Amino acid sequence: MTTPNASTSITPQPSGTHTTAPDPGHGNGNGNGNGNGKSDSTAADAVLWIELLLHQFPELLVELAPSYRSPSAPRATPSGAGPAPAGPTRAEREEALRAEQAHGLTPSGSRTSPVRLHISDAVRDITDGVIELDEAVHDRLRMPRPRREQVSGRLLRVAGLLDRATDDDVLLEHIRDEARRMARRCTRALGGAEPVVRVGGRCPWCDSVSLRAFPARRAVLCVNPACRCTDHACDCRTDPAHRHAWSEGAWVRLAAESGGEFAELSGATADTARREGRR
């Protein structure tokens, strides 16, 4: 599978003419062509998430491939011993990978690390997601069905159509959300930690400066292990591993009770590709 250079920067380019087709019914865009700031911001964030996915997906493919000893690496052969058996050929490695992906079978033979199923699942999920996104964008824009392409090529093609989607807020948000979801899946599969942002104020329950924003969850949590709230329905009372969380609808009250600022909570929980790219 071909992959782009990790430093690739995407600039949406105009695409060809579009043909008529029935509206797929994914929702109605605003159709006003106003180019408002929200659309510009959504498109810009979509580009950044796509760039992040373009950078990470090749790393995921590297993690998927079993690590065999390099044929050029020197081998320690005991004196008088026969030649070491040759490693698997490329065709054998590809066949083993196909068998693992299709049936979960791990082929026998010497290798330093097995194919990991959670990596394989992530590759399959992201590949399917990119194909579906590419087709949905073309369908929504009433364009012909897109030609087959590798993941990187499809992502670049979607990015190139963002300029045509600026009049459709629903489509722009769908592209951004799907690109973000797949980039997040890629990050988790590669072992990346969930981003955490410290916010001001004190926890209303334990009075400690332990409030943290988790942008990927769109939530604020108290990370103090000893914190317990008075809500009988909250699992923090019975599960030591559970932390009391405030979802978006509770941030105004949390800001008032903690002595923090609502604007800070909102900004800290913004799940943006810019924040992800700085980690």
Short mmCIF file of the C-alpha atoms (twelve columns), coordinates in Angstrom:
data_MODEL
# 
_entry.id   MODEL 
# 
loop_
_atom_site.group_PDB 
_atom_site.id 
_atom_site.type_symbol 
_atom_site.label_atom_id 
_atom_site.label_alt_id 
_atom_site.label_comp_id 
_atom_site.label_asym_id 
_atom_site.label_seq_id 
_atom_site.Cartn_x 
_atom_site.Cartn_y 
_atom_site.Cartn_z 
_atom_site.pdbx_PDB_model_num 
ATOM 1   C CA . MET A 1   0.000   0.000   0.000   1 
ATOM 2   C CA . THR A 2   1.490   3.294   -1.026  1 
ATOM 3   C CA . THR A 3   1.735   5.992   1.597   1 
ATOM 4   C CA . PRO A 4   2.352   9.730   1.396   1 
ATOM 5   C CA . ASN A 5   5.287   11.594  2.800   1 
ATOM 6   C CA . ALA A 6   4.664   12.349  6.487   1 
ATOM 7   C CA . SER A 7   5.278   16.037  5.883   1 
ATOM 8   C CA . THR A 8   2.521   16.284  3.272   1 
ATOM 9   C CA . SER A 9   0.478   19.447  3.653   1 
ATOM 10  C CA . ILE A 10  -2.989  19.422  2.199   1 
ATOM 11  C CA . THR A 11  -4.387  22.354  0.282   1 
ATOM 12  C CA . PRO A 12  -7.891  21.690  -1.012  1 
ATOM 13  C CA . GLN A 13  -8.007  22.049  -4.785  1 
ATOM 14  C CA . PRO A 14  -11.024 22.516  -7.057  1 
ATOM 15  C CA . SER A 15  -12.196 19.312  -8.660  1 
ATOM 16  C CA . GLY A 16  -13.867 18.652  -11.988 1 
ATOM 17  C CA . THR A 17  -17.432 19.206  -13.011 1 
ATOM 18  C CA . HIS A 18  -20.160 17.369  -11.194 1 
ATOM 19  C CA . THR A 19  -23.030 15.377  -12.564 1 
ATOM 20  C CA . THR A 20  -26.611 15.174  -11.453 1 
ATOM 21  C CA . ALA A 21  -27.761 12.423  -9.139  1 
ATOM 22  C CA . PRO A 22  -30.407 12.045  -6.443  1 
ATOM 23  C CA . ASP A 23  -29.613 13.666  -3.114  1 
ATOM 24  C CA . PRO A 24  -28.475 10.835  -0.798  1 
ATOM 25  C CA . GLY A 25  -30.449 12.297  2.085   1 
ATOM 26  C CA . HIS A 26  -27.632 12.640  4.599   1 
ATOM 27  C CA . GLY A 27  -29.114 15.937  5.793   1 
ATOM 28  C CA . ASN A 28  -29.608 19.363  4.309   1 
ATOM 29  C CA . GLY A 29  -26.777 21.841  4.039   1 
ATOM 30  C CA . ASN A 30  -27.365 25.529  4.439   1 
ATOM 31  C CA . GLY A 31  -26.978 26.114  0.696   1 
ATOM 32  C CA . ASN A 32  -26.373 29.804  1.244   1 
ATOM 33  C CA . GLY A 33  -22.822 30.019  -0.004  1 
ATOM 34  C CA . ASN A 34  -21.992 32.480  2.718   1 
ATOM 35  C CA . GLY A 35  -18.556 31.086  3.530   1 
ATOM 36  C CA . ASN A 36  -19.090 31.917  7.197   1 
ATOM 37  C CA . GLY A 37  -16.447 31.591  9.863   1 
ATOM 38  C CA . LYS A 38  -17.896 28.355  11.239  1 
ATOM 39  C CA . SER A 39  -17.607 26.641  7.856   1 
ATOM 40  C CA . ASP A 40  -14.068 27.919  7.407   1 
ATOM 41  C CA . SER A 41  -13.078 26.683  10.849  1 
ATOM 42  C CA . THR A 42  -14.698 23.285  10.303  1 
ATOM 43  C CA . ALA A 43  -12.975 22.857  6.951   1 
ATOM 44  C CA . ALA A 44  -9.613  23.891  8.399   1 
ATOM 45  C CA . ASP A 45  -9.966  21.416  11.248  1 
ATOM 46  C CA . ALA A 46  -10.999 18.676  8.819   1 
ATOM 47  C CA . VAL A 47  -7.812  19.305  6.836   1 
ATOM 48  C CA . LEU A 48  -5.694  19.021  9.976   1 
ATOM 49  C CA . TRP A 49  -7.348  15.757  11.050  1 
ATOM 50  C CA . ILE A 50  -6.833  14.334  7.552   1 
ATOM 51  C CA . GLU A 51  -3.180  15.385  7.640   1 
ATOM 52  C CA . LEU A 52  -2.769  13.708  11.029  1 
ATOM 53  C CA . LEU A 53  -4.351  10.514  9.679   1 
ATOM 54  C CA . LEU A 54  -2.111  10.630  6.605   1 
ATOM 55  C CA . HIS A 55  0.876   10.847  8.926   1 
ATOM 56  C CA . GLN A 56  -0.216  8.094   11.328  1 
ATOM 57  C CA . PHE A 57  -1.751  5.476   9.047   1 
ATOM 58  C CA . PRO A 58  1.590   4.446   7.491   1 
ATOM 59  C CA . GLU A 59  2.918   3.954   11.034  1 
ATOM 60  C CA . LEU A 60  -0.037  1.673   11.707  1 
ATOM 61  C CA . LEU A 61  0.841   -0.420  8.660   1 
ATOM 62  C CA . VAL A 62  4.408   -0.744  9.927   1 
ATOM 63  C CA . GLU A 63  3.074   -1.953  13.281  1 
ATOM 64  C CA . LEU A 64  0.850   -4.460  11.480  1 
ATOM 65  C CA . ALA A 65  3.656   -6.155  9.561   1 
ATOM 66  C CA . PRO A 66  5.453   -8.898  11.538  1 
ATOM 67  C CA . SER A 67  9.062   -8.058  12.368  1 
ATOM 68  C CA . TYR A 68  11.310  -10.562 10.643  1 
ATOM 69  C CA . ARG A 69  15.076  -10.431 10.857  1 
ATOM 70  C CA . SER A 70  16.532  -8.440  8.022   1 
ATOM 71  C CA . PRO A 71  18.097  -10.658 5.338   1 
ATOM 72  C CA . SER A 72  21.157  -8.397  5.346   1 
ATOM 73  C CA . ALA A 73  21.678  -8.675  9.103   1 
ATOM 74  C CA . PRO A 74  24.605  -10.924 10.143  1 
ATOM 75  C CA . ARG A 75  23.553  -14.206 11.681  1 
ATOM 76  C CA . ALA A 76  25.441  -15.987 14.403  1 
ATOM 77  C CA . THR A 77  26.036  -19.507 13.084  1 
ATOM 78  C CA . PRO A 78  27.764  -22.038 15.394  1 
ATOM 79  C CA . SER A 79  30.974  -23.488 14.055  1 
ATOM 80  C CA . GLY A 80  30.335  -26.598 12.002  1 
ATOM 81  C CA . ALA A 81  26.609  -25.990 11.831  1 
ATOM 82  C CA . GLY A 82  24.769  -26.000 8.534   1 
ATOM 83  C CA . PRO A 83  23.453  -22.849 6.924   1 
ATOM 84  C CA . ALA A 84  20.605  -21.152 8.752   1 
ATOM 85  C CA . PRO A 85  17.193  -21.609 7.147   1 
ATOM 86  C CA . ALA A 86  16.167  -18.769 4.898   1 
ATOM 87  C CA . GLY A 87  13.516  -16.377 6.168   1 
ATOM 88  C CA . PRO A 88  10.077  -16.264 4.621   1 
ATOM 89  C CA . THR A 89  9.771   -14.714 1.211   1 
ATOM 90  C CA . ARG A 90  7.725   -11.605 0.558   1 
ATOM 91  C CA . ALA A 91  4.986   -13.723 -0.994  1 
ATOM 92  C CA . GLU A 92  4.893   -15.911 2.116   1 
ATOM 93  C CA . ARG A 93  4.681   -12.867 4.382   1 
ATOM 94  C CA . GLU A 94  1.818   -11.422 2.342   1 
ATOM 95  C CA . GLU A 95  -0.019  -14.739 2.383   1 
ATOM 96  C CA . ALA A 96  0.422   -15.015 6.162   1 
ATOM 97  C CA . LEU A 97  -0.908  -11.488 6.595   1 
ATOM 98  C CA . ARG A 98  -3.962  -12.225 4.436   1 
ATOM 99  C CA . ALA A 99  -4.673  -15.387 6.431   1 
ATOM 100 C CA . GLU A 100 -4.428  -13.489 9.706   1 
ATOM 101 C CA . GLN A 101 -6.676  -10.682 8.516   1 
ATOM 102 C CA . ALA A 102 -9.286  -13.005 7.067   1 
ATOM 103 C CA . HIS A 103 -9.348  -15.738 9.696   1 
ATOM 104 C CA . GLY A 104 -7.332  -14.556 12.680  1 
ATOM 105 C CA . LEU A 105 -4.805  -17.307 12.021  1 
ATOM 106 C CA . THR A 106 -1.227  -16.834 13.105  1 
ATOM 107 C CA . PRO A 107 1.076   -18.772 10.789  1 
ATOM 108 C CA . SER A 108 3.697   -21.056 12.249  1 
ATOM 109 C CA . GLY A 109 7.356   -20.322 11.813  1 
ATOM 110 C CA . SER A 110 10.053  -18.184 13.316  1 
ATOM 111 C CA . ARG A 111 9.416   -14.495 13.766  1 
ATOM 112 C CA . THR A 112 10.190  -11.944 16.422  1 
ATOM 113 C CA . SER A 113 6.665   -10.569 16.876  1 
ATOM 114 C CA . PRO A 114 3.195   -11.793 15.892  1 
ATOM 115 C CA . VAL A 115 0.632   -9.809  14.003  1 
ATOM 116 C CA . ARG A 116 -1.493  -8.015  16.604  1 
ATOM 117 C CA . LEU A 117 -5.213  -8.301  16.136  1 
ATOM 118 C CA . HIS A 118 -6.019  -4.876  17.568  1 
ATOM 119 C CA . ILE A 119 -3.728  -3.312  14.960  1 
ATOM 120 C CA . SER A 120 -5.308  -5.414  12.230  1 
ATOM 121 C CA . ASP A 121 -8.793  -4.383  13.380  1 
ATOM 122 C CA . ALA A 122 -7.788  -0.714  13.401  1 
ATOM 123 C CA . VAL A 123 -6.354  -0.948  9.871   1 
ATOM 124 C CA . ARG A 124 -9.531  -2.610  8.615   1 
ATOM 125 C CA . ASP A 125 -11.783 -0.090  10.386  1 
ATOM 126 C CA . ILE A 126 -9.875  2.924   9.082   1 
ATOM 127 C CA . THR A 127 -9.614  1.517   5.567   1 
ATOM 128 C CA . ASP A 128 -13.348 0.831   5.433   1 
ATOM 129 C CA . GLY A 129 -14.083 4.216   6.988   1 
ATOM 130 C CA . VAL A 130 -12.002 6.101   4.438   1 
ATOM 131 C CA . ILE A 131 -13.673 4.262   1.552   1 
ATOM 132 C CA . GLU A 132 -17.134 5.001   2.941   1 
ATOM 133 C CA . LEU A 133 -16.240 8.655   3.549   1 
ATOM 134 C CA . ASP A 134 -14.873 9.073   0.031   1 
ATOM 135 C CA . GLU A 135 -18.014 7.547   -1.492  1 
ATOM 136 C CA . ALA A 136 -20.346 9.538   0.778   1 
ATOM 137 C CA . VAL A 137 -18.676 12.833  -0.135  1 
ATOM 138 C CA . HIS A 138 -18.962 12.094  -3.856  1 
ATOM 139 C CA . ASP A 139 -22.576 11.022  -3.405  1 
ATOM 140 C CA . ARG A 140 -23.467 14.129  -1.423  1 
ATOM 141 C CA . LEU A 141 -21.826 16.400  -3.989  1 
ATOM 142 C CA . ARG A 142 -23.658 14.544  -6.777  1 
ATOM 143 C CA . MET A 143 -20.452 13.370  -8.371  1 
ATOM 144 C CA . PRO A 144 -19.773 10.025  -10.062 1 
ATOM 145 C CA . ARG A 145 -18.723 7.114   -7.862  1 
ATOM 146 C CA . PRO A 146 -15.028 7.587   -7.021  1 
ATOM 147 C CA . ARG A 147 -12.468 5.327   -8.624  1 
ATOM 148 C CA . ARG A 148 -10.624 2.813   -6.495  1 
ATOM 149 C CA . GLU A 149 -7.586  4.168   -4.702  1 
ATOM 150 C CA . GLN A 150 -5.335  3.487   -1.736  1 
ATOM 151 C CA . VAL A 151 -6.203  5.014   1.649   1 
ATOM 152 C CA . SER A 152 -3.790  7.919   1.207   1 
ATOM 153 C CA . GLY A 153 -5.141  8.701   -2.252  1 
ATOM 154 C CA . ARG A 154 -8.742  8.671   -1.039  1 
ATOM 155 C CA . LEU A 155 -7.925  10.968  1.886   1 
ATOM 156 C CA . LEU A 156 -6.192  13.434  -0.416  1 
ATOM 157 C CA . ARG A 157 -9.174  13.255  -2.760  1 
ATOM 158 C CA . VAL A 158 -11.600 14.043  0.084   1 
ATOM 159 C CA . ALA A 159 -9.416  16.948  1.173   1 
ATOM 160 C CA . GLY A 160 -9.429  18.231  -2.390  1 
ATOM 161 C CA . LEU A 161 -13.231 18.352  -2.334  1 
ATOM 162 C CA . LEU A 162 -13.525 20.427  0.829   1 
ATOM 163 C CA . ASP A 163 -13.741 23.647  -1.161  1 
ATOM 164 C CA . ARG A 164 -16.858 22.313  -2.888  1 
ATOM 165 C CA . ALA A 165 -18.389 21.342  0.456   1 
ATOM 166 C CA . THR A 166 -18.158 24.801  2.032   1 
ATOM 167 C CA . ASP A 167 -21.861 25.487  1.360   1 
ATOM 168 C CA . ASP A 168 -22.912 22.327  3.189   1 
ATOM 169 C CA . ASP A 169 -22.304 22.535  6.940   1 
ATOM 170 C CA . VAL A 170 -23.641 19.023  7.489   1 
ATOM 171 C CA . LEU A 171 -21.172 17.525  5.025   1 
ATOM 172 C CA . LEU A 172 -18.243 19.522  6.394   1 
ATOM 173 C CA . GLU A 173 -18.978 18.414  9.940   1 
ATOM 174 C CA . HIS A 174 -19.335 14.802  8.806   1 
ATOM 175 C CA . ILE A 175 -15.933 14.898  7.089   1 
ATOM 176 C CA . ARG A 176 -14.320 16.485  10.131  1 
ATOM 177 C CA . ASP A 177 -15.954 14.086  12.594  1 
ATOM 178 C CA . GLU A 178 -15.072 10.982  10.579  1 
ATOM 179 C CA . ALA A 179 -11.479 12.123  10.032  1 
ATOM 180 C CA . ARG A 180 -11.193 12.859  13.750  1 
ATOM 181 C CA . ARG A 181 -12.679 9.484   14.707  1 
ATOM 182 C CA . MET A 182 -10.275 7.587   12.467  1 
ATOM 183 C CA . ALA A 183 -7.275  9.633   13.579  1 
ATOM 184 C CA . ARG A 184 -8.216  8.947   17.192  1 
ATOM 185 C CA . ARG A 185 -8.547  5.219   16.435  1 
ATOM 186 C CA . CYS A 186 -5.129  5.310   14.814  1 
ATOM 187 C CA . THR A 187 -3.595  7.096   17.797  1 
ATOM 188 C CA . ARG A 188 -5.061  4.591   20.269  1 
ATOM 189 C CA . ALA A 189 -3.862  1.622   18.220  1 
ATOM 190 C CA . LEU A 190 -0.353  3.098   18.137  1 
ATOM 191 C CA . GLY A 191 -0.388  3.389   21.925  1 
ATOM 192 C CA . GLY A 192 -0.849  7.143   22.137  1 
ATOM 193 C CA . ALA A 193 -2.195  8.487   25.406  1 
ATOM 194 C CA . GLU A 194 -5.482  10.342  25.612  1 
ATOM 195 C CA . PRO A 195 -4.883  14.109  25.727  1 
ATOM 196 C CA . VAL A 196 -5.505  15.745  29.089  1 
ATOM 197 C CA . VAL A 197 -5.702  19.472  29.820  1 
ATOM 198 C CA . ARG A 198 -5.509  20.959  33.313  1 
ATOM 199 C CA . VAL A 199 -8.190  23.529  34.063  1 
ATOM 200 C CA . GLY A 200 -8.518  26.077  36.848  1 
ATOM 201 C CA . GLY A 201 -10.811 25.906  39.827  1 
ATOM 202 C CA . ARG A 202 -11.341 23.375  42.610  1 
ATOM 203 C CA . CYS A 203 -13.431 20.249  42.479  1 
ATOM 204 C CA . PRO A 204 -16.830 20.981  44.092  1 
ATOM 205 C CA . TRP A 205 -16.752 17.576  45.810  1 
ATOM 206 C CA . CYS A 206 -13.207 17.227  47.201  1 
ATOM 207 C CA . ASP A 207 -11.979 20.854  46.971  1 
ATOM 208 C CA . SER A 208 -8.719  19.785  45.309  1 
ATOM 209 C CA . VAL A 209 -7.167  21.364  42.218  1 
ATOM 210 C CA . SER A 210 -7.691  18.098  40.340  1 
ATOM 211 C CA . LEU A 211 -10.036 19.068  37.503  1 
ATOM 212 C CA . ARG A 212 -8.854  17.896  34.102  1 
ATOM 213 C CA . ALA A 213 -10.431 18.293  30.672  1 
ATOM 214 C CA . PHE A 214 -10.464 15.289  28.317  1 
ATOM 215 C CA . PRO A 215 -11.084 16.692  24.820  1 
ATOM 216 C CA . ALA A 216 -11.602 13.270  23.208  1 
ATOM 217 C CA . ARG A 217 -14.477 12.615  25.631  1 
ATOM 218 C CA . ARG A 218 -15.775 16.202  25.690  1 
ATOM 219 C CA . ALA A 219 -15.825 15.943  29.475  1 
ATOM 220 C CA . VAL A 220 -14.195 17.323  32.611  1 
ATOM 221 C CA . LEU A 221 -13.137 14.822  35.284  1 
ATOM 222 C CA . CYS A 222 -11.825 15.034  38.804  1 
ATOM 223 C CA . VAL A 223 -8.674  12.897  38.855  1 
ATOM 224 C CA . ASN A 224 -8.331  12.816  42.643  1 
ATOM 225 C CA . PRO A 225 -8.548  9.070   43.530  1 
ATOM 226 C CA . ALA A 226 -10.139 9.908   46.897  1 
ATOM 227 C CA . CYS A 227 -12.896 12.090  45.437  1 
ATOM 228 C CA . ARG A 228 -16.466 10.917  46.037  1 
ATOM 229 C CA . CYS A 229 -19.596 12.823  45.099  1 
ATOM 230 C CA . THR A 230 -23.015 12.710  46.746  1 
ATOM 231 C CA . ASP A 231 -24.843 11.509  43.648  1 
ATOM 232 C CA . HIS A 232 -26.082 8.000   44.460  1 
ATOM 233 C CA . ALA A 233 -26.280 7.212   40.753  1 
ATOM 234 C CA . CYS A 234 -22.592 7.992   40.165  1 
ATOM 235 C CA . ASP A 235 -20.247 4.993   40.112  1 
ATOM 236 C CA . CYS A 236 -17.467 6.955   41.817  1 
ATOM 237 C CA . ARG A 237 -19.107 5.986   45.120  1 
ATOM 238 C CA . THR A 238 -18.688 2.252   44.528  1 
ATOM 239 C CA . ASP A 239 -15.924 1.873   41.932  1 
ATOM 240 C CA . PRO A 240 -12.457 3.112   43.001  1 
ATOM 241 C CA . ALA A 241 -11.390 3.315   39.339  1 
ATOM 242 C CA . HIS A 242 -14.310 5.551   38.363  1 
ATOM 243 C CA . ARG A 243 -13.949 9.343   38.331  1 
ATOM 244 C CA . HIS A 244 -16.810 11.801  38.590  1 
ATOM 245 C CA . ALA A 245 -17.302 13.490  35.222  1 
ATOM 246 C CA . TRP A 246 -19.082 16.623  34.047  1 
ATOM 247 C CA . SER A 247 -20.437 16.520  30.508  1 
ATOM 248 C CA . GLU A 248 -20.934 19.621  28.391  1 
ATOM 249 C CA . GLY A 249 -24.370 20.408  29.804  1 
ATOM 250 C CA . ALA A 250 -22.922 20.742  33.321  1 
ATOM 251 C CA . TRP A 251 -19.988 23.040  32.554  1 
ATOM 252 C CA . VAL A 252 -21.783 26.297  33.384  1 
ATOM 253 C CA . ARG A 253 -22.669 25.003  36.846  1 
ATOM 254 C CA . LEU A 254 -19.207 23.469  37.280  1 
ATOM 255 C CA . ALA A 255 -17.537 26.785  36.471  1 
ATOM 256 C CA . ALA A 256 -19.693 28.558  39.056  1 
ATOM 257 C CA . GLU A 257 -19.136 25.946  41.765  1 
ATOM 258 C CA . SER A 258 -15.429 25.433  41.152  1 
ATOM 259 C CA . GLY A 259 -14.454 29.064  40.833  1 
ATOM 260 C CA . GLY A 260 -13.260 28.464  37.282  1 
ATOM 261 C CA . GLU A 261 -14.316 30.016  34.000  1 
ATOM 262 C CA . PHE A 262 -16.744 28.559  31.501  1 
ATOM 263 C CA . ALA A 263 -14.680 29.873  28.579  1 
ATOM 264 C CA . GLU A 264 -11.645 27.997  29.871  1 
ATOM 265 C CA . LEU A 265 -13.620 24.765  30.216  1 
ATOM 266 C CA . SER A 266 -14.987 25.110  26.697  1 
ATOM 267 C CA . GLY A 267 -11.580 25.880  25.238  1 
ATOM 268 C CA . ALA A 268 -9.839  23.066  27.114  1 
ATOM 269 C CA . THR A 269 -12.347 20.477  25.942  1 
ATOM 270 C CA . ALA A 270 -12.222 21.526  22.278  1 
ATOM 271 C CA . ASP A 271 -11.087 18.381  20.480  1 
ATOM 272 C CA . THR A 272 -8.932  20.021  17.823  1 
ATOM 273 C CA . ALA A 273 -6.282  18.595  15.563  1 
ATOM 274 C CA . ARG A 274 -4.029  21.535  16.426  1 
ATOM 275 C CA . ARG A 275 -3.826  20.372  20.028  1 
ATOM 276 C CA . GLU A 276 -3.253  16.780  18.921  1 
ATOM 277 C CA . GLY A 277 -0.495  17.812  16.542  1 
ATOM 278 C CA . ARG A 278 1.416   19.609  19.305  1 
ATOM 279 C CA . ARG A 279 1.611   16.540  21.519  1 
# 
